[in-house]
CSV table of C-alpha atoms and ligand atoms in Angstrom, one decimal:
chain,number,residue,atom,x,y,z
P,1,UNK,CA,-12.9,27.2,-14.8
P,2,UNK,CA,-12.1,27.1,-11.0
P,3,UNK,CA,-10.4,30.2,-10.1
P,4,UNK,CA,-7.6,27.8,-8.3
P,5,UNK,CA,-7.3,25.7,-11.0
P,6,UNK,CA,-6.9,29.0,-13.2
P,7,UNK,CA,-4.1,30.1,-11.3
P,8,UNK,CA,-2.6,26.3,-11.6
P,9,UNK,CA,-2.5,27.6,-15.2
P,10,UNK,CA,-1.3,30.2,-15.0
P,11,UNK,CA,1.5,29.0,-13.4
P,12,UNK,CA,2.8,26.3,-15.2
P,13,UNK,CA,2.3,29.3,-18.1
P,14,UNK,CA,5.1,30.9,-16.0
P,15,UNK,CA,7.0,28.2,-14.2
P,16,UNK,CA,5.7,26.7,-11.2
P,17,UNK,CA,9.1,27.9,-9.4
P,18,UNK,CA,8.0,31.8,-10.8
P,19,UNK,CA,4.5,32.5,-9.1
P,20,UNK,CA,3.1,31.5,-5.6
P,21,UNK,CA,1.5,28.1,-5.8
P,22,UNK,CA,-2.4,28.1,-6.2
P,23,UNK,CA,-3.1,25.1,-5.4
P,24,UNK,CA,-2.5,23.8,-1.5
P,25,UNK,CA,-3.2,20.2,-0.6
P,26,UNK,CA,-2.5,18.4,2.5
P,27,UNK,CA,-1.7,14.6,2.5
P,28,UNK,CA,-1.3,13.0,5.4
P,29,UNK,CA,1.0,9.8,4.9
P,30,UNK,CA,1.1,6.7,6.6
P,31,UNK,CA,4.9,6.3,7.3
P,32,UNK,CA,8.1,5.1,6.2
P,33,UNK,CA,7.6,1.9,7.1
P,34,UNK,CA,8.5,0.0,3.7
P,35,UNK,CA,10.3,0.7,0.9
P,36,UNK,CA,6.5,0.7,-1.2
P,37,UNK,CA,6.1,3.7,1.3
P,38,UNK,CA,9.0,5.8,0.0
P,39,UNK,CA,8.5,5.5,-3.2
P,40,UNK,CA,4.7,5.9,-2.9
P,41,UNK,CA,6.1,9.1,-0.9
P,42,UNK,CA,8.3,10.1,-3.8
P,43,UNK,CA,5.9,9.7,-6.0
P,44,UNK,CA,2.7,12.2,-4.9
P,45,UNK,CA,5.7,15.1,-3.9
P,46,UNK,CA,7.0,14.6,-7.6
P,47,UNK,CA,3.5,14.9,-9.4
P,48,UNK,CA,2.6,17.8,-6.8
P,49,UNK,CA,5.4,19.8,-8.1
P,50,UNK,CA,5.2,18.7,-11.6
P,51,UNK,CA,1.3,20.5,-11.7
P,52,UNK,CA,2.8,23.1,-9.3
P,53,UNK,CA,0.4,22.0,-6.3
P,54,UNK,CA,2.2,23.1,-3.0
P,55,UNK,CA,1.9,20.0,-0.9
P,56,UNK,CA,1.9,19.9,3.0
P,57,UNK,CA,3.4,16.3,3.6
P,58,UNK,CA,2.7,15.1,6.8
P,59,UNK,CA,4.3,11.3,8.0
P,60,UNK,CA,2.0,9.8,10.5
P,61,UNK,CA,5.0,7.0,11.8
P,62,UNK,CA,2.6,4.2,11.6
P,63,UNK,CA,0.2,6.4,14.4
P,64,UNK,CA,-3.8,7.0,13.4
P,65,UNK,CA,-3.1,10.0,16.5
P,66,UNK,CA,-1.0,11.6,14.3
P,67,UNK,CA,-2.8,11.6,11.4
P,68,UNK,CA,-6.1,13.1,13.0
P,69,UNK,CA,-3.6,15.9,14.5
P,70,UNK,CA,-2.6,16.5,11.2
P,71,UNK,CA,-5.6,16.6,9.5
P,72,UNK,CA,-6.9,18.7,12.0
P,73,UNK,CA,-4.2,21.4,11.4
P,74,UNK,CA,-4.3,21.1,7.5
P,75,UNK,CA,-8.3,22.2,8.3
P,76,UNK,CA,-7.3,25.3,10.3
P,77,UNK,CA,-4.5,26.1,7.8
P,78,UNK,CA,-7.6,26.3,5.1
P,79,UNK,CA,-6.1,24.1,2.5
P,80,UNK,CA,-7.7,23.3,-0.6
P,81,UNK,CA,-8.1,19.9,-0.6
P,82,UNK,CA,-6.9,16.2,2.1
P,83,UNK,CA,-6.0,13.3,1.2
P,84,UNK,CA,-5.6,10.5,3.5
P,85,UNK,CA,-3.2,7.3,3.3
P,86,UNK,CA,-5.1,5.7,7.0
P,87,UNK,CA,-3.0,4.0,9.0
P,88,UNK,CA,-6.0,1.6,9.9
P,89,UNK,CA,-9.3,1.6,8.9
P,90,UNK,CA,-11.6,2.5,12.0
P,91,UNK,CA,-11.9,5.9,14.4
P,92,UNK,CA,-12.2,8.4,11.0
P,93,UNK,CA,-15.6,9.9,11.5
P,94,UNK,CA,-15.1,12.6,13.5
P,95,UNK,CA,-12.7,14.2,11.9
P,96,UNK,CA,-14.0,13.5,8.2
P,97,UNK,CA,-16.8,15.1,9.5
P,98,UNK,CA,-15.1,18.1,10.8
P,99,UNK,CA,-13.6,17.9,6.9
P,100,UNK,CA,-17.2,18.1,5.7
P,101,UNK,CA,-18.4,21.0,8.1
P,102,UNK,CA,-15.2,23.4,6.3
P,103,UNK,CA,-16.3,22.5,3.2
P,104,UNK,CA,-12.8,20.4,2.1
P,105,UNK,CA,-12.5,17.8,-0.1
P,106,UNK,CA,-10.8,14.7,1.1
P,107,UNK,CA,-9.4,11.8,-1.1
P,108,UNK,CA,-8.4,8.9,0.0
P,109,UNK,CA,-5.6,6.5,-1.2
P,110,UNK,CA,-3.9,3.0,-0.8
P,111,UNK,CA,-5.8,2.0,2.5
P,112,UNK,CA,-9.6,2.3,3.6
P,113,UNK,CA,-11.9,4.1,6.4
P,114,UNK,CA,-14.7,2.1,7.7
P,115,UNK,CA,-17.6,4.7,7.4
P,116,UNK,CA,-20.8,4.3,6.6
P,117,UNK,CA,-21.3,8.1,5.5
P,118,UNK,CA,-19.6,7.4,1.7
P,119,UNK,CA,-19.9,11.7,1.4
P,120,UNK,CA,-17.1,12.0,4.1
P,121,UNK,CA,-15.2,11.8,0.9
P,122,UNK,CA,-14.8,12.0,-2.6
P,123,UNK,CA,-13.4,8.9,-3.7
P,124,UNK,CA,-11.0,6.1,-2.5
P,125,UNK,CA,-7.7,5.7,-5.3
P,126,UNK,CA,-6.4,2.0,-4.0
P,127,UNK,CA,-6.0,-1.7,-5.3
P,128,UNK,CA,-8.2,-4.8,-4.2
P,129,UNK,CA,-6.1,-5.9,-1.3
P,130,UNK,CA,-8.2,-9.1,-0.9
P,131,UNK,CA,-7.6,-9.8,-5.1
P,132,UNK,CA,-4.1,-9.6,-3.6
P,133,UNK,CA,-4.7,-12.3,-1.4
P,134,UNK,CA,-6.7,-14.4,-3.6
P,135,UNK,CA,-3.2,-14.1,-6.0
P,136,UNK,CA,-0.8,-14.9,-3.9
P,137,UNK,CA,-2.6,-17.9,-3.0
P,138,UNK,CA,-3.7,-19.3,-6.6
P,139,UNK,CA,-0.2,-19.1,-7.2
P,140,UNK,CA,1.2,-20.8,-4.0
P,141,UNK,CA,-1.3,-23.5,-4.4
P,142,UNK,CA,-0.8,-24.4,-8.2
P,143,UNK,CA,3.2,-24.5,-7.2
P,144,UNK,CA,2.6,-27.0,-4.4
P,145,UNK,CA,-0.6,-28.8,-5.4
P,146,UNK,CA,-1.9,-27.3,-2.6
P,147,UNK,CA,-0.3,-29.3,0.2
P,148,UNK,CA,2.1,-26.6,2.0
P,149,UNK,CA,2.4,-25.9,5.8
P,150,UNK,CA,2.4,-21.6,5.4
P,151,UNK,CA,4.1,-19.3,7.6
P,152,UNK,CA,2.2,-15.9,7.4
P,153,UNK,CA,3.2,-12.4,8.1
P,154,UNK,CA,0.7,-10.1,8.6
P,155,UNK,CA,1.0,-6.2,8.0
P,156,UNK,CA,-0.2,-3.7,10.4
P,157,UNK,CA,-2.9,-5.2,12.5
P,158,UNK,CA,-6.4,-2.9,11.4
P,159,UNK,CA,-4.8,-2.0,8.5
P,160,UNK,CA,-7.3,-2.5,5.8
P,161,UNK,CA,-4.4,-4.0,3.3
P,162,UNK,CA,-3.5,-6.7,6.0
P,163,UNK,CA,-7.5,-7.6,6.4
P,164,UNK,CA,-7.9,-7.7,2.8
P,165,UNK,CA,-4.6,-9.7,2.1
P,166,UNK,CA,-5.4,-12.0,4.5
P,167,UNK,CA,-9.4,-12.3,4.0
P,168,UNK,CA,-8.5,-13.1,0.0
P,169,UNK,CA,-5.4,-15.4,0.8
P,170,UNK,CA,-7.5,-17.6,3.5
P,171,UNK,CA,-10.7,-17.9,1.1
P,172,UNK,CA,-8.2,-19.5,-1.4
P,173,UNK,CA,-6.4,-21.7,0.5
P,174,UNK,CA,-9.6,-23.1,2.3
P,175,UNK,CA,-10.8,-24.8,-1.0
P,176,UNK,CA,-7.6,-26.8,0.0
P,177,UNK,CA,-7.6,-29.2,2.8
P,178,UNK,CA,-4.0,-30.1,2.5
P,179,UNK,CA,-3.1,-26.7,3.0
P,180,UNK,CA,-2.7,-24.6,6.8
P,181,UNK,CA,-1.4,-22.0,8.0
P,182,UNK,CA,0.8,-22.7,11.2
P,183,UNK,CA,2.2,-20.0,12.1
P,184,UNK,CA,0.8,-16.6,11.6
P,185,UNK,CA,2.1,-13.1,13.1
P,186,UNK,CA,2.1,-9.3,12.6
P,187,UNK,CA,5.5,-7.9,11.6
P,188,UNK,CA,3.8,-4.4,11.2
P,189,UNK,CA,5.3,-4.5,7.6
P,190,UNK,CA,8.8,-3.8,8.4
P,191,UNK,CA,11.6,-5.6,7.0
P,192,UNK,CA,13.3,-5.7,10.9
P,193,UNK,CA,10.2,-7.2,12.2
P,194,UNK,CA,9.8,-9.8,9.4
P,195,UNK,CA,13.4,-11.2,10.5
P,196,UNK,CA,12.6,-11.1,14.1
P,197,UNK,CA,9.6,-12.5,13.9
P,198,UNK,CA,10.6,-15.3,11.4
P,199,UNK,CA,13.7,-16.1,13.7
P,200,UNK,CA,11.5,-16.7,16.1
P,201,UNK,CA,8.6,-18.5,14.4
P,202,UNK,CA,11.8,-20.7,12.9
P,203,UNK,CA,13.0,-21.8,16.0
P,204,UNK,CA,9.8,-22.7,17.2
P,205,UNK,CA,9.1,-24.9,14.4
P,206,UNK,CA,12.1,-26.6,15.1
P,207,UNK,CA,14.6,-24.8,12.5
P,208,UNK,CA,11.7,-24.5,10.1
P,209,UNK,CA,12.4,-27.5,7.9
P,210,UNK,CA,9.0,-28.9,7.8
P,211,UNK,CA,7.7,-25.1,6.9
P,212,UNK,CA,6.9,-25.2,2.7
P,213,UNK,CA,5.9,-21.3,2.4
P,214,UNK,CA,5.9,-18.1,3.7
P,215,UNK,CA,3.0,-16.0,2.9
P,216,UNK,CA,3.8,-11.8,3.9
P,217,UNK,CA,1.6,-9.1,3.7
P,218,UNK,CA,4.5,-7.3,2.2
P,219,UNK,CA,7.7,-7.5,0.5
P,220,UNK,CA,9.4,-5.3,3.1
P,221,UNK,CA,9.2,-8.5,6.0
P,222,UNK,CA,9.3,-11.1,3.1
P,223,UNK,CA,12.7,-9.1,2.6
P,224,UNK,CA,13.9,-9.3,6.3
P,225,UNK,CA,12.4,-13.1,6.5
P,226,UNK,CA,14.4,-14.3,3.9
P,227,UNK,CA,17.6,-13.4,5.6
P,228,UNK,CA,16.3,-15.1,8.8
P,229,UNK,CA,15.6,-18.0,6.3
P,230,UNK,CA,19.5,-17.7,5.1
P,231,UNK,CA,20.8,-17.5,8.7
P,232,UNK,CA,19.1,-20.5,10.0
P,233,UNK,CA,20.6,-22.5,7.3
P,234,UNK,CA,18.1,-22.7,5.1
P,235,UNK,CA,17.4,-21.6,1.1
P,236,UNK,CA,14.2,-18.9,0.7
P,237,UNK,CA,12.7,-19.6,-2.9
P,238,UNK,CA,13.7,-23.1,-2.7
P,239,UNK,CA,13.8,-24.7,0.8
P,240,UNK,CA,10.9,-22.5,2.0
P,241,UNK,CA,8.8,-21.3,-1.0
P,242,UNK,CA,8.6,-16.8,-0.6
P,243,UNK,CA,5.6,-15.1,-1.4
P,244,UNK,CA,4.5,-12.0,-1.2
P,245,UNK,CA,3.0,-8.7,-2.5
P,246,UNK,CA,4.3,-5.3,-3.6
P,247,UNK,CA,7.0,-6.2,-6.6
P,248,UNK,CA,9.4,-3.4,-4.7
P,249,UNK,CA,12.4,-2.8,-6.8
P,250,UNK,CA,14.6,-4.5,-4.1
P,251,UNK,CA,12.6,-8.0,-5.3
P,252,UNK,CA,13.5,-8.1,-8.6
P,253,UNK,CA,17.4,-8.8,-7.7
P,254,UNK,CA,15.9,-11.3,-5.1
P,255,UNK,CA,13.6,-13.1,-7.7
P,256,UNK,CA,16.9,-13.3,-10.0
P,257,UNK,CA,18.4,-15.0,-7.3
P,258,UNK,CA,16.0,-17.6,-6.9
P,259,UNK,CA,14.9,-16.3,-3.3
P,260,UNK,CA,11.6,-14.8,-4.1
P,261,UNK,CA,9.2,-16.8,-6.1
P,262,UNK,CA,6.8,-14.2,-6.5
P,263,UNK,CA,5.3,-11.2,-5.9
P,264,UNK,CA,2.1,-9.0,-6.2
P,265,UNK,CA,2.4,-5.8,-7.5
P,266,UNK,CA,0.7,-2.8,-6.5
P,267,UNK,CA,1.4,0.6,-7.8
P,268,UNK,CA,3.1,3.4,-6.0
P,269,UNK,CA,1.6,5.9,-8.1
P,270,UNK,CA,-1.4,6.8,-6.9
P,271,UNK,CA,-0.7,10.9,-6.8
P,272,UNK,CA,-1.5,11.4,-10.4
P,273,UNK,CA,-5.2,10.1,-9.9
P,274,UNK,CA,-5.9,11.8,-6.8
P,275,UNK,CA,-4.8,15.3,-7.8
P,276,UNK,CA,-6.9,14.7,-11.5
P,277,UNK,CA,-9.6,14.3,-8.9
P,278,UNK,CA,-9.1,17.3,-6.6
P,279,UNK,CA,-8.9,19.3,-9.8
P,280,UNK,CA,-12.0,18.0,-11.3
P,281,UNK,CA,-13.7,18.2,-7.8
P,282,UNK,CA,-12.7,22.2,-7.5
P,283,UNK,CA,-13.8,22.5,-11.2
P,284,UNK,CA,-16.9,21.2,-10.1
P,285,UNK,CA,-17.4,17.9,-11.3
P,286,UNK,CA,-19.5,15.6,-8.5
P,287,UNK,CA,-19.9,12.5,-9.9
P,288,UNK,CA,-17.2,10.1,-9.0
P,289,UNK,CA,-17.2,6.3,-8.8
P,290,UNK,CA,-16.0,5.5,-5.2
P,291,UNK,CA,-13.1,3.3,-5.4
P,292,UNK,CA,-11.3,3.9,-8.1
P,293,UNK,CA,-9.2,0.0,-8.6
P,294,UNK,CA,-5.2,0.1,-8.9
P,295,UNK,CA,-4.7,-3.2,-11.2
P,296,UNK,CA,-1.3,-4.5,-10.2
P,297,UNK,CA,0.6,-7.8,-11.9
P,298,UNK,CA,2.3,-11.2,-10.8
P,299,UNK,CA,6.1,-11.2,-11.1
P,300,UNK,CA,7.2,-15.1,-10.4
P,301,UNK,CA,10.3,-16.8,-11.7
P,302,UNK,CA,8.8,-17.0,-15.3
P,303,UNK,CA,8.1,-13.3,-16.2
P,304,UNK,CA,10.0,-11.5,-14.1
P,305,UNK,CA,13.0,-10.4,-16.2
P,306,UNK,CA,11.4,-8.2,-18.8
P,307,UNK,CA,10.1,-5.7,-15.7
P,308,UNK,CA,13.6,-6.1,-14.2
P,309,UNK,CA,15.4,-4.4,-17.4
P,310,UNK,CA,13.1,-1.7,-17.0
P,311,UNK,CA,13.7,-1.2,-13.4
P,312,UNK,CA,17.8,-1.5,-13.9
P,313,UNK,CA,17.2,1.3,-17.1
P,314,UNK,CA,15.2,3.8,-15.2
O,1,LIG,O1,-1.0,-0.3,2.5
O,1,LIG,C1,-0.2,-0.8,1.6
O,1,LIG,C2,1.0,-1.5,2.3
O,1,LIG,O2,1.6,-0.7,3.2
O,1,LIG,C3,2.1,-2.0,1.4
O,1,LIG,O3,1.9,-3.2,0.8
O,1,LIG,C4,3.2,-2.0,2.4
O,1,LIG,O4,4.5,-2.2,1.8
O,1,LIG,C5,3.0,-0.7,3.1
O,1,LIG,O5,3.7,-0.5,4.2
């Protein structure tokens, strides 16, 4: 065995609190932008303390800058292991390769890099964000006999879960020629955006009567649009059909409302996979698929309920 992962051992022998952690890993995390985020965020600090990993947590605030600085500095501080939540998907190279040359492993979760050199890292823990989009669309389209005018909100422009999203939405829709999309804008996944920038794509539709659906990128600006859709005098889930992707915790007293109609889930919990790869990586197992698919469900107005007990009881 590893000699880290012996002293990981040993310590949760002993209590993680009781020896020095032997395990350091830096993760380098897109933001807060989203309510997925945080608990995402929760999530990899609670499994790194559960296997007694210290974790050096870094929040990017939406900037790829910041996430190269911090990389750069979890190399110089000589940890065992990276992983990467990118902001966007291009300008990672250079510093995976610097990764490379100090011999750390690098994981990466939730979003993609656009490299061609696939050993810049181990493996890539993340769902199908153009399945996503393919979802949200089957289900938009066998609710409206596909003949809806669609307001889209796109996530963070670059962002490989907006090009995905969008890329497996548009391919469905366009097997449906009574079906457009109008209006279509980035609300860089923020609920505060999604309400601006539905306000405004509202009142340039004319109050937004004639809009059937909106189509976000997240539930965070579906969340924020759907009060814009309330204060323009309209009803979200009825007058203007919501749809979206994450199944957030704060949808599930939306969808009982009849606002939401559905969403997509994808799992928050994607620090339990990475760190069982770090470990077997250190161990020294090499063989590793390279994405490793996050299967997420549909919550609509028909199945919803069972998930939202389990929510309320935990
Ligand atoms: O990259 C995943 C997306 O980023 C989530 O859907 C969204 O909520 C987050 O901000």
């Amino acid at each position: 065995m590893n000699k880290k992962l012996m002293g990981l051992a040993f310590a949760s022998l002993l209590g993680a609190s009781q020896v020095a952690s032997a395990l350091t890993v830096g993760f380098s995390q897109v933001g807060s932008e989203s309510g997925w985020r945080t608990t995402f965020s929760e999530s990899v600090k609670a499994e790194a303390e559960k296997r007694g990993i210290d974790l050096k947590f870094s929040d990017a605030q939406q900037k790829q800058e910041n996430q190269i600085k911090a990389v750069r500095s979890f190399i110089a501080q000589g940890v065992d292991a990276i992983v990467i939540a990118p902001v966007v998907e291009t300008g990672w190279r250079p510093v995976l390769m610097e990764a490379r040359r100090a011999r750390i492993p690098v994981v990466i979760v939730d979003r993609n890099v656009a490299v061609e050199d696939s050993r810049l890292y181990i493996t890539r823990i993340a769902p199908d964000f153009t399945d996503e989009g393919r979802k949200a669309a089957n289900w938009l389209m066998d609710a409206t006999d596909g003949d809806c005018d669609i307001v889209e909100l796109q996530g963070t422009v670059g962002s490989s879960a907006a090009i995905g999203r969008m890329e497996g939405f548009n391919e469905v829709i366009g097997e449906h020629p009574e079906a457009e999309i109008i209006r279509s804008q980035t609300a860089e996944f923020t609920r505060a955006k999604g309400k601006e920038v539905m306000e405004s794509i509202l009142k340039a539709e004319g109050g937004g009567k004639q809009v059937c659906a909106l189509w976000s990128h997240n539930d965070e600006m579906a969340l924020g649009a759907i009060q814009a859709i309330k204060e323009a005098g309209l009803k979200p889930g009825e007058d203007i059909l919501v749809v979206s992707v994450d199944a957030v915790d704060d949808m599930f007293p939306a969808l009982a409302a009849g606002e939401v109609n559905a969403t997509i889930e994808m799992s928050p919990h994607m620090g339990g996979p990475a760190f069982d790869v770090i470990e077997s990586y250190l161990d020294g197992k090499r063989d590793f698929e390279k994405w490793k698919v996050m299967d997420g469900r549909i919550f609509t107005q028909e199945n919803y309920q069972a998930e939202y007990e389990v929510r309320k009881a935990n």
